[in-house]
Short mmCIF file of C-alpha atoms in Angstrom, two decimals:
data_model
loop_
_atom_site.label_atom_id
_atom_site.label_comp_id
_atom_site.label_asym_id
_atom_site.label_seq_id
_atom_site.Cartn_x
_atom_site.Cartn_y
_atom_site.Cartn_z
CA MET A 4 165.21 89.28 112.59
CA SER A 5 161.97 90.21 114.34
CA THR A 6 160.06 87.65 116.34
CA PRO A 7 156.78 86.59 114.70
CA VAL A 8 153.71 87.83 116.56
CA VAL A 9 150.77 85.47 116.91
CA VAL A 10 147.45 87.32 116.70
CA HIS A 11 144.68 85.39 118.40
CA THR A 12 141.26 85.18 116.77
CA LYS A 13 139.69 87.08 119.65
CA ASP A 14 142.04 90.02 119.10
CA ARG A 15 141.80 89.82 115.31
CA LEU A 16 138.02 90.14 115.46
CA SER A 17 137.89 92.71 118.24
CA GLY A 18 136.98 95.51 115.83
CA VAL A 19 134.50 93.50 113.75
CA VAL A 20 130.88 94.52 114.22
CA GLN A 21 129.37 91.43 112.58
CA LEU A 22 129.08 87.91 113.91
CA VAL A 23 131.77 85.63 112.49
CA GLY A 24 131.78 81.91 113.18
CA ARG A 25 128.99 82.09 115.76
CA ARG A 26 125.35 81.13 115.43
CA PRO A 27 123.26 84.31 115.76
CA ASN A 28 120.33 84.85 118.08
CA ASP A 29 117.72 84.41 115.36
CA ILE A 30 114.14 83.18 115.12
CA GLU A 31 113.38 79.49 115.34
CA ARG A 32 113.37 77.76 111.99
CA ARG A 33 109.90 76.62 110.88
CA TRP A 34 110.35 74.90 107.56
CA TRP A 35 106.87 73.42 107.83
CA GLU A 36 105.29 76.87 108.09
CA SER A 37 107.18 78.08 105.04
CA ALA A 38 106.16 74.93 103.17
CA LEU A 39 102.49 75.45 104.06
CA VAL A 40 102.57 79.10 102.95
CA PHE A 41 104.26 78.10 99.69
CA ALA A 42 101.78 75.27 99.01
CA PHE A 43 98.75 77.41 99.87
CA PHE A 44 99.63 80.24 97.49
CA THR A 45 100.95 77.99 94.71
CA ILE A 46 97.75 75.94 94.68
CA GLY A 47 95.51 78.98 95.13
CA TYR A 48 97.12 81.04 92.39
CA THR A 49 97.29 78.09 90.00
CA TRP A 50 93.63 77.24 90.55
CA PHE A 51 92.48 80.85 90.18
CA GLY A 52 94.86 81.39 87.26
CA TYR A 53 93.48 78.40 85.39
CA TRP A 54 90.05 80.03 85.53
CA VAL A 55 91.48 83.40 84.41
CA VAL A 56 93.54 81.96 81.54
CA VAL A 57 91.47 79.03 80.27
CA ASP A 58 87.92 80.18 80.99
CA MET A 59 88.28 83.96 80.85
CA HIS A 60 90.99 83.94 78.11
CA VAL A 61 93.05 86.61 79.85
CA VAL A 62 96.63 85.76 78.95
CA GLY A 63 99.53 87.76 77.61
CA PHE A 64 101.31 86.78 74.40
CA GLU A 65 104.70 87.37 75.99
CA THR A 66 103.89 84.49 78.33
CA LEU A 67 103.01 82.22 75.41
CA ASP A 68 106.25 83.21 73.67
CA ARG A 69 108.34 82.22 76.67
CA LEU A 70 106.47 78.93 77.09
CA ASN A 71 106.97 78.12 73.42
CA ARG A 72 110.70 78.71 73.85
CA ALA A 73 110.68 76.45 76.90
CA LEU A 74 108.89 73.80 74.84
CA MET A 75 111.51 74.12 72.10
CA VAL A 76 114.29 73.51 74.62
CA TRP A 77 112.97 69.95 75.01
CA HIS A 78 110.98 69.10 71.90
CA ASN A 79 112.23 71.11 68.93
CA ASP A 80 113.99 69.37 66.03
CA PRO A 81 116.75 69.66 67.07
CA ALA A 82 116.11 70.47 70.72
CA LYS A 83 118.11 73.57 71.60
CA LEU A 84 118.90 75.43 74.78
CA SER A 85 119.56 78.46 72.59
CA ALA A 86 115.79 78.69 72.01
CA ILE A 87 115.61 80.84 75.16
CA GLY A 88 117.07 83.70 73.06
CA PHE A 89 118.58 87.00 74.11
CA ASP A 90 115.65 89.41 74.06
CA TYR A 91 114.30 88.25 77.44
CA PRO A 92 116.52 87.95 80.52
CA PRO A 93 117.64 84.30 80.17
CA LEU A 94 116.38 82.99 83.51
CA ALA A 95 112.90 84.39 82.81
CA THR A 96 112.55 81.53 80.32
CA LEU A 97 115.04 78.98 81.63
CA LEU A 98 113.47 78.75 85.08
CA ILE A 99 110.11 77.74 83.59
CA ALA A 100 111.64 75.25 81.13
CA PRO A 101 111.02 72.24 83.44
CA LEU A 102 107.28 72.97 83.21
CA ALA A 103 107.41 72.27 79.45
CA ILE A 104 108.82 68.74 79.65
CA PHE A 105 105.33 67.30 79.29
CA ARG A 106 103.57 68.55 76.15
CA GLY A 107 100.07 67.99 77.48
CA LEU A 108 100.53 70.41 80.36
CA VAL A 109 101.57 73.10 77.87
CA THR A 110 98.79 72.59 75.32
CA SER A 111 96.15 72.50 78.07
CA LEU A 112 97.50 75.86 79.31
CA ALA A 113 97.75 74.38 82.82
CA VAL A 114 101.37 75.49 83.14
CA VAL A 115 100.58 79.11 82.28
CA PRO A 116 99.39 80.10 85.78
CA LEU A 117 101.89 77.73 87.40
CA ALA A 118 104.77 79.56 85.68
CA SER A 119 104.08 82.64 87.83
CA ALA A 120 102.28 81.11 90.82
CA ILE A 121 105.43 79.33 92.01
CA PHE A 122 107.42 82.56 92.20
CA ALA A 123 104.55 84.56 93.71
CA ALA A 124 104.25 81.89 96.43
CA PHE A 125 108.00 82.09 97.01
CA THR A 126 107.56 85.84 97.53
CA MET A 127 104.89 85.21 100.16
CA VAL A 128 107.24 82.84 102.00
CA ALA A 129 109.88 85.59 102.09
CA PHE A 130 107.34 88.07 103.48
CA ASN A 131 106.20 85.59 106.13
CA THR A 132 109.79 85.05 107.26
CA MET A 133 110.37 88.81 107.46
CA MET A 134 107.23 89.22 109.55
CA ARG A 135 108.40 86.46 111.89
CA ARG A 136 111.67 88.36 112.37
CA ALA A 137 109.61 91.50 112.96
CA LEU A 138 107.86 89.59 115.79
CA ILE A 139 104.40 89.96 114.25
CA ALA A 140 101.95 87.43 115.70
CA GLY A 141 100.83 84.51 113.56
CA PRO A 142 97.19 85.54 112.98
CA LEU A 143 98.26 89.01 111.86
CA ARG A 144 100.96 87.57 109.60
CA TYR A 145 98.46 85.39 107.82
CA ALA A 146 95.99 88.28 107.54
CA VAL A 147 98.70 90.42 105.92
CA LEU A 148 99.58 87.64 103.47
CA LEU A 149 95.94 87.08 102.50
CA ALA A 150 95.29 90.81 102.06
CA LEU A 151 98.43 91.22 99.94
CA GLY A 152 97.73 88.04 97.99
CA ALA A 153 94.24 89.29 97.11
CA ASN A 154 95.54 92.59 95.77
CA PRO A 155 94.39 92.82 92.11
CA MET A 156 97.88 93.70 90.82
CA VAL A 157 99.40 90.75 92.65
CA LEU A 158 96.58 88.47 91.46
CA LEU A 159 97.01 89.44 87.81
CA TYR A 160 100.76 88.94 87.66
CA ALA A 161 100.78 85.90 89.94
CA THR A 162 98.17 83.95 87.95
CA THR A 163 98.75 84.68 84.26
CA GLY A 164 102.27 83.30 83.80
CA THR A 165 104.06 86.63 83.42
CA ARG A 166 107.79 86.92 84.08
CA HIS A 167 107.62 89.76 86.58
CA PHE A 168 107.33 87.67 89.71
CA VAL A 169 110.38 85.64 88.66
CA TRP A 170 112.78 88.50 89.37
CA ILE A 171 110.63 90.18 92.00
CA ALA A 172 110.60 87.01 94.13
CA LEU A 173 114.40 86.93 94.04
CA VAL A 174 114.72 90.64 94.88
CA VAL A 175 112.32 90.30 97.83
CA THR A 176 114.31 87.27 99.02
CA ALA A 177 117.57 89.20 98.71
CA LEU A 178 116.18 92.16 100.65
CA GLY A 179 114.82 89.71 103.20
CA GLY A 180 118.38 88.46 103.65
CA LEU A 181 119.55 92.02 104.37
CA PHE A 182 116.56 92.41 106.71
CA ALA A 183 117.84 89.38 108.67
CA TRP A 184 121.44 90.63 108.54
CA TYR A 185 120.57 93.95 110.13
CA ILE A 186 118.69 92.21 112.94
CA THR A 187 121.19 89.41 113.67
CA ALA A 188 124.51 90.96 112.50
CA ASP A 189 125.24 87.59 110.84
CA VAL A 190 127.36 88.20 107.75
CA ARG A 191 126.13 84.95 106.18
CA PHE A 192 122.83 86.64 105.39
CA VAL A 193 124.71 89.24 103.33
CA MET A 194 126.31 86.50 101.27
CA LEU A 195 122.98 84.73 100.77
CA SER A 196 121.47 88.03 99.67
CA GLY A 197 124.31 88.47 97.17
CA ILE A 198 123.62 85.06 95.67
CA ALA A 199 119.89 85.86 95.36
CA PHE A 200 120.73 89.12 93.58
CA SER A 201 123.08 87.32 91.19
CA ILE A 202 120.22 85.07 90.09
CA ALA A 203 117.77 87.98 89.96
CA SER A 204 120.14 89.95 87.72
CA ILE A 205 119.58 87.60 84.78
CA ALA A 206 115.92 87.03 85.57
CA GLY A 207 115.05 90.73 85.36
CA TYR A 208 117.49 93.53 84.67
CA THR A 209 115.52 95.99 86.82
CA SER A 210 116.87 94.10 89.84
CA LEU A 211 120.30 95.62 89.19
CA THR A 212 119.08 98.96 90.55
CA PHE A 213 118.19 97.36 93.89
CA PHE A 214 121.48 95.46 93.85
CA VAL A 215 123.53 98.65 93.53
CA LEU A 216 121.54 100.41 96.24
CA SER A 217 121.92 97.37 98.51
CA ALA A 218 125.70 97.33 98.06
CA ILE A 219 125.91 101.01 98.98
CA MET A 220 123.58 100.43 101.93
CA ILE A 221 125.72 97.62 103.34
CA GLY A 222 128.86 99.74 103.23
CA ALA A 223 127.13 102.79 104.70
CA ILE A 224 125.53 100.87 107.58
CA LEU A 225 128.76 99.07 108.48
CA ALA A 226 130.67 102.35 108.46
CA ARG A 227 128.04 103.95 110.68
CA LEU A 228 128.31 101.03 113.13
CA GLY A 229 132.03 101.58 113.42
CA ALA A 230 133.40 98.77 111.28
CA ASP A 231 136.93 99.29 109.98
CA GLY A 232 137.73 99.61 106.29
CA THR A 233 138.77 95.98 105.95
CA GLU A 234 135.42 94.68 107.19
CA VAL A 235 133.43 97.13 105.09
CA GLU A 236 135.41 96.29 101.95
CA GLY A 237 135.32 92.55 102.53
CA THR A 238 131.59 92.46 103.19
CA VAL A 239 130.66 94.61 100.20
CA VAL A 240 132.97 92.68 97.86
CA GLY A 241 131.61 89.37 99.14
CA PHE A 242 128.07 90.60 98.57
CA ALA A 243 128.69 92.04 95.10
CA SER A 244 131.01 89.40 93.61
CA PRO A 245 128.36 86.84 92.50
CA THR A 246 126.28 89.45 90.66
CA VAL A 247 129.30 91.15 89.06
CA TYR A 248 130.57 87.76 87.89
CA VAL A 249 127.18 86.75 86.41
CA ILE A 250 126.76 90.06 84.56
CA ALA A 251 130.34 89.88 83.24
CA LEU A 252 129.76 86.33 82.01
CA TRP A 253 126.47 87.25 80.33
CA THR A 254 128.18 90.20 78.64
CA VAL A 255 130.92 87.89 77.33
CA PHE A 256 128.30 85.46 75.98
CA ASN A 257 126.60 88.30 74.14
CA PHE A 258 129.91 89.34 72.65
CA ILE A 259 130.83 85.80 71.55
CA LEU A 260 127.45 84.92 70.08
CA LEU A 261 126.20 88.30 68.82
CA LEU A 262 129.39 90.40 68.66
CA ARG A 263 127.47 92.91 70.78
CA PRO A 264 128.58 92.72 74.42
CA PHE A 265 125.74 94.90 75.68
CA ALA A 266 123.00 93.42 73.49
CA TRP A 267 121.39 92.10 76.69
CA ILE A 268 120.43 95.74 77.33
CA THR A 269 120.09 97.24 73.86
CA ARG A 270 118.18 94.28 72.36
CA SER A 271 116.11 93.50 75.42
CA SER A 272 112.38 93.12 74.91
CA ASP A 273 111.98 96.10 77.23
CA ALA A 274 114.33 98.43 75.34
CA ALA A 275 113.00 101.22 73.14
CA ALA A 276 114.37 99.73 69.96
CA SER A 277 111.42 100.56 67.76
CA GLY A 278 111.91 104.31 67.93
CA GLY A 279 108.19 104.71 68.61
CA LEU A 280 108.48 105.73 72.23
CA GLU A 281 105.89 108.30 73.21
CA THR A 282 107.25 111.72 74.16
CA PHE A 283 106.56 112.85 77.71
CA SER A 284 107.11 116.28 79.19
CA ALA A 285 108.48 116.61 82.72
CA VAL A 286 105.03 117.55 83.98
CA GLU A 287 103.42 114.55 82.28
CA LEU A 288 106.01 112.20 83.75
CA LEU A 289 105.44 113.64 87.21
CA ARG A 290 101.67 113.28 86.84
CA ALA A 291 101.96 109.71 85.49
CA THR A 292 104.28 108.74 88.35
CA GLY A 293 101.82 110.10 90.89
CA GLN A 294 98.95 108.19 89.29
CA LEU A 295 101.01 105.00 89.20
CA VAL A 296 101.58 105.18 92.95
CA LEU A 297 98.10 106.41 93.79
CA TYR A 298 96.27 103.69 91.88
CA GLY A 299 98.71 100.76 91.93
CA ALA A 300 100.48 101.04 95.30
CA PRO A 301 98.67 103.59 97.50
CA ILE A 302 100.27 102.29 100.72
CA ALA A 303 103.57 103.74 99.46
CA ILE A 304 102.13 107.21 100.08
CA ILE A 305 102.15 106.43 103.82
CA VAL A 306 105.12 104.07 104.04
CA LEU A 307 107.67 106.27 102.24
CA PRO A 308 107.47 109.33 104.55
CA ALA A 309 107.23 107.04 107.59
CA LEU A 310 110.49 105.31 106.59
CA VAL A 311 112.23 108.65 106.04
CA PHE A 312 111.02 109.92 109.41
CA ALA A 313 112.11 106.75 111.21
CA GLY A 314 115.47 106.89 109.48
CA VAL A 315 116.23 110.56 110.16
CA ALA A 316 114.40 111.42 113.38
CA ARG A 317 114.84 108.09 115.16
CA GLY A 318 118.31 107.17 113.89
CA ASN A 319 117.13 104.04 112.07
CA PRO A 320 119.50 103.63 109.09
CA PHE A 321 117.84 100.50 107.71
CA ALA A 322 114.50 102.33 107.56
CA LEU A 323 116.16 105.22 105.74
CA TRP A 324 117.73 102.93 103.15
CA LEU A 325 114.44 101.08 102.61
CA GLY A 326 112.98 104.53 101.97
CA VAL A 327 115.68 105.16 99.38
CA MET A 328 114.85 101.85 97.66
CA LEU A 329 111.15 102.60 97.71
CA GLY A 330 111.84 106.04 96.25
CA ALA A 331 113.98 104.43 93.55
CA SER A 332 111.18 102.00 92.64
CA ILE A 333 108.85 104.98 92.26
CA VAL A 334 111.11 107.01 89.97
CA MET A 335 112.43 104.08 87.88
CA PRO A 336 109.51 104.00 85.39
CA SER A 337 109.93 107.68 84.51
CA ALA A 338 113.73 107.30 84.47
CA ALA A 339 113.34 104.47 81.95
CA VAL A 340 111.36 106.83 79.72
CA VAL A 341 113.97 109.58 79.97
CA LEU A 342 116.82 107.12 79.24
CA ARG A 343 114.77 105.40 76.49
CA LEU A 344 115.08 102.00 78.14
CA THR A 345 111.46 101.03 77.56
CA ASP A 346 109.03 100.63 74.69
CA SER A 347 106.12 100.42 77.14
CA PRO A 348 106.29 103.57 79.26
CA MET A 349 104.58 104.04 82.62
CA LEU A 350 102.68 100.74 82.45
CA MET A 351 100.58 99.91 85.48
CA ARG A 352 102.64 96.77 86.11
CA ASN A 353 105.44 99.09 87.29
CA ALA A 354 103.39 99.58 90.45
CA LEU A 355 104.04 95.95 91.46
CA PRO A 356 107.65 96.50 92.65
CA ILE A 357 106.53 99.70 94.38
CA LEU A 358 103.83 97.78 96.24
CA LEU A 359 106.15 94.98 97.34
CA ILE A 360 109.01 97.26 98.42
CA SER A 361 106.39 99.21 100.38
CA MET A 362 105.46 95.94 102.09
CA ILE A 363 109.05 95.37 103.22
CA GLY A 364 109.15 98.94 104.52
CA ALA A 365 105.86 98.49 106.39
CA ILE A 366 107.10 95.27 108.00
CA TRP A 367 110.27 97.02 109.14
CA LEU A 368 108.20 99.89 110.56
CA ALA A 369 106.19 97.32 112.53
CA ARG A 370 109.38 95.88 114.00
CA SER A 371 110.74 99.33 114.78
CA ALA A 372 107.54 100.25 116.61
CA ASP A 373 108.33 97.82 119.48
CA GLU A 374 105.10 97.59 121.53
CA GLY A 375 103.18 99.19 118.67
CA SER A 376 104.08 96.48 116.14
CA THR A 377 100.65 94.86 116.44
CA LEU A 378 98.92 98.16 115.69
CA VAL A 379 101.17 98.84 112.67
CA ALA A 380 100.53 95.33 111.28
CA ALA A 381 96.78 95.70 111.82
CA LEU A 382 96.78 99.06 110.02
CA LEU A 383 98.70 97.43 107.17
CA VAL A 384 95.99 94.78 106.81
CA VAL A 385 93.29 97.46 106.76
CA ALA A 386 95.16 99.52 104.17
CA LEU A 387 95.68 96.49 101.92
CA VAL A 388 92.02 95.46 102.13
CA ILE A 389 90.77 98.99 101.42
CA SER A 390 93.05 99.27 98.39
CA ILE A 391 91.54 96.19 96.68
CA PRO A 392 88.36 97.81 95.23
CA TRP A 393 90.30 101.04 94.63
CA THR A 394 92.89 99.25 92.49
CA ILE A 395 90.27 97.18 90.64
CA GLN A 396 88.49 100.35 89.60
CA ALA A 397 91.75 101.99 88.55
CA MET A 398 92.66 98.95 86.41
CA LYS A 399 89.58 99.58 84.28
CA THR A 400 90.57 103.11 83.33
CA TYR A 401 94.34 103.59 83.84
CA ARG A 402 95.76 104.80 80.54
CA TYR A 403 99.03 102.84 80.29
CA GLN A 404 98.41 99.12 80.73
CA ASN A 405 98.43 95.64 79.24
CA LEU A 406 95.71 93.28 80.45
CA GLU A 407 94.63 95.13 83.57
CA ALA A 408 91.25 96.24 82.17
CA PRO A 409 90.25 92.81 80.77
CA PHE A 410 91.38 91.17 84.03
CA ALA A 411 89.30 93.58 86.10
CA ALA A 412 86.32 92.96 83.82
CA ALA A 413 86.74 89.20 84.12
CA ILE A 414 86.81 89.10 87.91
CA THR A 415 83.96 91.59 88.33
CA THR A 416 81.61 90.18 85.67
CA GLY A 417 82.66 86.53 85.38
CA GLU A 418 82.44 86.81 81.59
CA SER A 419 85.02 85.55 79.12
CA GLN A 420 87.16 88.31 77.64
CA GLU A 421 87.68 86.54 74.30
CA GLY A 422 87.39 89.21 71.61
CA ALA A 423 87.44 92.12 74.06
CA GLU A 424 89.83 95.00 73.51
CA THR A 425 92.45 96.46 75.80
CA LEU A 426 92.61 100.22 76.24
CA ALA A 427 95.38 100.13 73.61
CA ARG A 428 92.87 98.62 71.13
CA GLU A 429 94.51 95.19 71.09
CA LYS A 430 92.32 92.10 70.89
CA VAL A 431 92.21 89.83 73.93
CA GLY A 432 92.02 86.06 73.70
CA ILE A 433 93.58 83.13 71.88
CA PHE A 434 90.72 81.77 69.78
CA SER A 435 92.67 82.22 66.53
CA GLU A 436 95.71 80.47 67.96
CA GLN A 437 93.69 77.57 69.35
CA ALA A 438 91.76 77.07 66.10
CA MET A 439 94.91 77.06 63.96
CA ALA A 440 96.73 74.76 66.38
CA GLU A 441 93.82 72.33 66.37
CA TYR A 442 93.72 72.23 62.57
CA ILE A 443 97.46 71.61 62.34
CA SER A 444 97.32 68.91 65.03
CA ASN A 445 94.57 67.10 63.12
CA ASN A 446 96.12 67.38 59.66
CA VAL A 447 99.91 67.66 59.95
CA SER A 448 102.35 65.25 61.53
CA ARG A 449 105.56 65.46 59.49
CA ASP A 450 108.56 67.11 61.10
CA ASN A 451 109.80 70.41 59.64
CA SER A 452 106.96 70.52 57.14
CA ILE A 453 105.55 73.94 58.13
CA LEU A 454 107.83 76.89 57.51
CA THR A 455 107.05 79.77 59.84
CA ASP A 456 108.51 82.80 61.56
CA ASN A 457 108.38 81.63 65.17
CA ALA A 458 108.90 85.20 66.38
CA GLN A 459 105.30 85.87 65.26
CA THR A 460 103.54 82.47 65.33
CA TYR A 461 104.90 81.16 68.65
CA ALA A 462 101.44 80.88 70.21
CA VAL A 463 100.23 78.49 67.50
CA MET A 464 103.39 76.42 67.82
CA MET A 465 103.02 76.22 71.59
CA LEU A 466 99.38 75.16 71.46
CA THR A 467 100.17 72.28 69.09
CA GLY A 468 102.75 71.00 71.56
CA HIS A 469 104.92 69.92 68.61
CA PRO A 470 107.54 72.52 67.68
CA GLU A 471 109.33 69.82 65.68
CA TRP A 472 106.59 70.03 63.03
CA PHE A 473 107.74 73.55 62.22
CA PHE A 474 110.74 74.68 60.18
CA ASP A 475 111.48 77.76 62.28
CA ARG A 476 114.29 80.21 62.83
CA ILE A 477 115.64 78.30 65.83
CA ASP A 478 116.19 74.99 64.00
CA GLN A 479 119.30 75.87 62.01
CA SER A 480 119.58 79.63 62.73
CA ASP A 481 118.36 82.52 60.59
CA GLY A 482 120.68 81.99 57.63
CA PRO A 483 119.52 78.50 56.53
CA TRP A 484 115.94 79.42 57.42
CA LYS A 485 115.95 82.43 55.08
CA ILE A 486 117.41 80.31 52.28
CA ALA A 487 114.53 77.86 52.73
CA LEU A 488 112.08 80.76 52.87
CA ARG A 489 113.05 81.81 49.34
CA ASP A 490 112.62 78.28 47.95
CA PRO A 491 110.45 76.29 50.40
CA ALA A 492 109.59 73.34 48.15
CA ALA A 493 113.26 72.55 47.58
CA HIS A 494 113.67 72.13 51.34
CA GLY A 495 110.78 69.74 51.87
CA VAL A 496 108.34 72.37 53.10
CA LEU A 497 104.66 71.51 52.63
CA TYR A 498 103.03 74.54 54.26
CA LEU A 499 103.67 78.16 55.13
CA LEU A 500 102.18 79.48 58.38
CA MET A 501 102.05 83.26 58.57
CA SER A 502 100.28 86.16 60.19
CA THR A 503 97.43 87.78 58.31
CA SER A 504 98.80 91.25 59.02
CA ASP A 505 102.24 92.66 58.26
CA ASN A 506 103.41 92.90 61.87
CA GLY A 507 107.04 91.93 61.28
CA ASP A 508 106.36 88.38 60.10
CA LEU A 509 109.07 87.68 57.50
CA VAL A 510 106.97 85.01 55.78
CA THR A 511 104.04 87.41 55.41
CA LYS A 512 106.36 90.09 54.11
CA LEU A 513 107.79 87.81 51.42
CA TYR A 514 104.50 86.12 50.47
CA ALA A 515 102.05 88.96 50.95
CA ASP A 516 99.73 87.74 48.16
CA ALA A 517 99.53 84.29 49.73
CA ALA A 518 98.70 85.84 53.10
CA ALA A 519 95.92 87.78 51.42
CA GLY A 520 94.67 84.62 49.65
CA SER A 521 95.38 85.91 46.15
CA ASP A 522 98.33 83.71 45.15
CA ALA A 523 97.21 81.15 42.56
CA GLN A 524 99.96 78.65 43.48
CA LEU A 525 99.94 78.92 47.28
CA GLN A 526 96.41 77.88 48.14
CA VAL A 527 94.93 78.69 51.54
CA VAL A 528 94.07 75.52 53.44
CA PHE A 529 92.98 77.14 56.71
CA ARG A 530 92.50 80.69 57.93
CA THR A 531 91.72 82.39 61.24
CA PRO A 532 91.46 86.12 61.96
CA ARG A 533 95.17 86.25 62.87
CA TYR A 534 96.81 83.45 60.87
CA VAL A 535 96.74 81.73 57.51
CA LEU A 536 98.12 78.33 56.51
CA VAL A 537 98.90 77.85 52.81
CA SER A 538 100.07 74.72 51.01
CA VAL A 539 103.31 74.62 49.03
CA PRO A 540 102.91 72.44 45.89
CA ALA A 541 105.69 70.12 44.80
CA GLY A 542 108.13 71.85 42.48
CA TYR A 543 106.93 75.31 43.51
CA LYS A 544 109.29 78.08 42.44
CA PRO A 545 108.56 81.55 43.81
CA GLY A 546 108.80 84.27 41.21
CA GLY A 547 110.55 87.56 41.74
CA VAL A 548 111.72 86.78 45.26
CA THR A 549 114.97 88.49 46.18
CA THR A 550 116.95 88.85 49.37
CA GLY A 551 116.09 92.52 49.59
CA GLN A 552 112.40 91.79 50.05
CA PHE A 553 112.84 91.25 53.73
CA GLY A 554 115.28 92.59 56.28
CA GLU A 555 117.24 91.08 59.09
CA SER A 556 115.32 90.60 62.32
#
């Protein structure tokens, strides 16, 4: 029998290139500075966003949809967590649900800018921490943050309640963790980064691309530093496990509830499910990608080659991998078109991740420049400031966009955009929704008395602040709702709220004459350009209504 050999910790860790069980030589913690940066940008973006949303009427309907779902989590009849749905990444709605506890904050639209301002401010905190680790002086750090914070793309998506900063903030935080890991060799930062990516994965599915690249980067850098296979494997597995577990769990939930394990991809609001995706040639995709970078994130044109040069010529692997991630963020919009993973190809908002990954790259270049870090940071400030008027002008004319043109018009003219048109010929503003919500609030107070397709009338529901007044598809699921739709009076329904156009509204599709105002029994009680409210008389029996008159949603 062989004698057991005791391996001391010192010998066991002799081939480990990362710090284990020791506090690293890191920057001094300044929680108060992070708190001040967070408070400054949260308050600033919320204040500016309130002007943009409430006074200028620049707000996206996707934002109102998510806020209505958040409201239904607390105040629907019955209140249901399932109101968050499956078409958006779940955390994109769940993380803003606490903002909808108080109805008044929702109906006043005060929470709309707050829903994105919090996450944009969190992103600025992550950038400030990275710049501290890059040894950039305080005044320059704050100048960089102000110049980035004033970028028109950042302003638009940080102040109008959109979901994009929810996942972007988590991705920037995760990459900031890897930034700290490379500097300190502390493996704890890898694990913290893995946790941030696991949350980001169900806040925005695009984050999975950066997660995969980060996992490969960690393994490649450790191998280059001479780590043995055990350390490489253990670190990568520890980093990836939280995200893999979360995605596996979300896939199982989709299978149990929808019998479609990958519905979180195929039925996502970003997937090309409509079949109406525009066809792009290779040349058109290349041109659109170039325009996206040129107009939305011009600093990437300088940062990307600089990262590649630093990585290859100066033996800086972290710079090279940041270059790979920046390159991936540039090609992802066109890749989504080729793979048919988007119904909104080459939108200008795709420049936002490119801009922010470029920022991380620029900060790393400043740290890698040693004595020249101050010059690099100063040039970054200049580049960001110069790009502000350039991007504003591009927002007015860029072909593929949402609210960029109305936003640019609002901040340059100070005029309300109510009734204006986007470049896609869609009307801007919420006058119709506010008018209908006000009428309902003044004349209806009975629960479940208004039957409506909440997938189309969510903005009206949200602005009333009372989702319990509506008999919607969330209350008892689609089956019971469609039964009530065919015979509303028998289910205690007093009104039908529907869209005035056939845009997928199942109520409009079934009661087209009522929507047009030509049904003798279903009298119109209130109408706006986008919506119509009709009364359902006692004993009403619809004639000729069959199941086949409307399809499954």
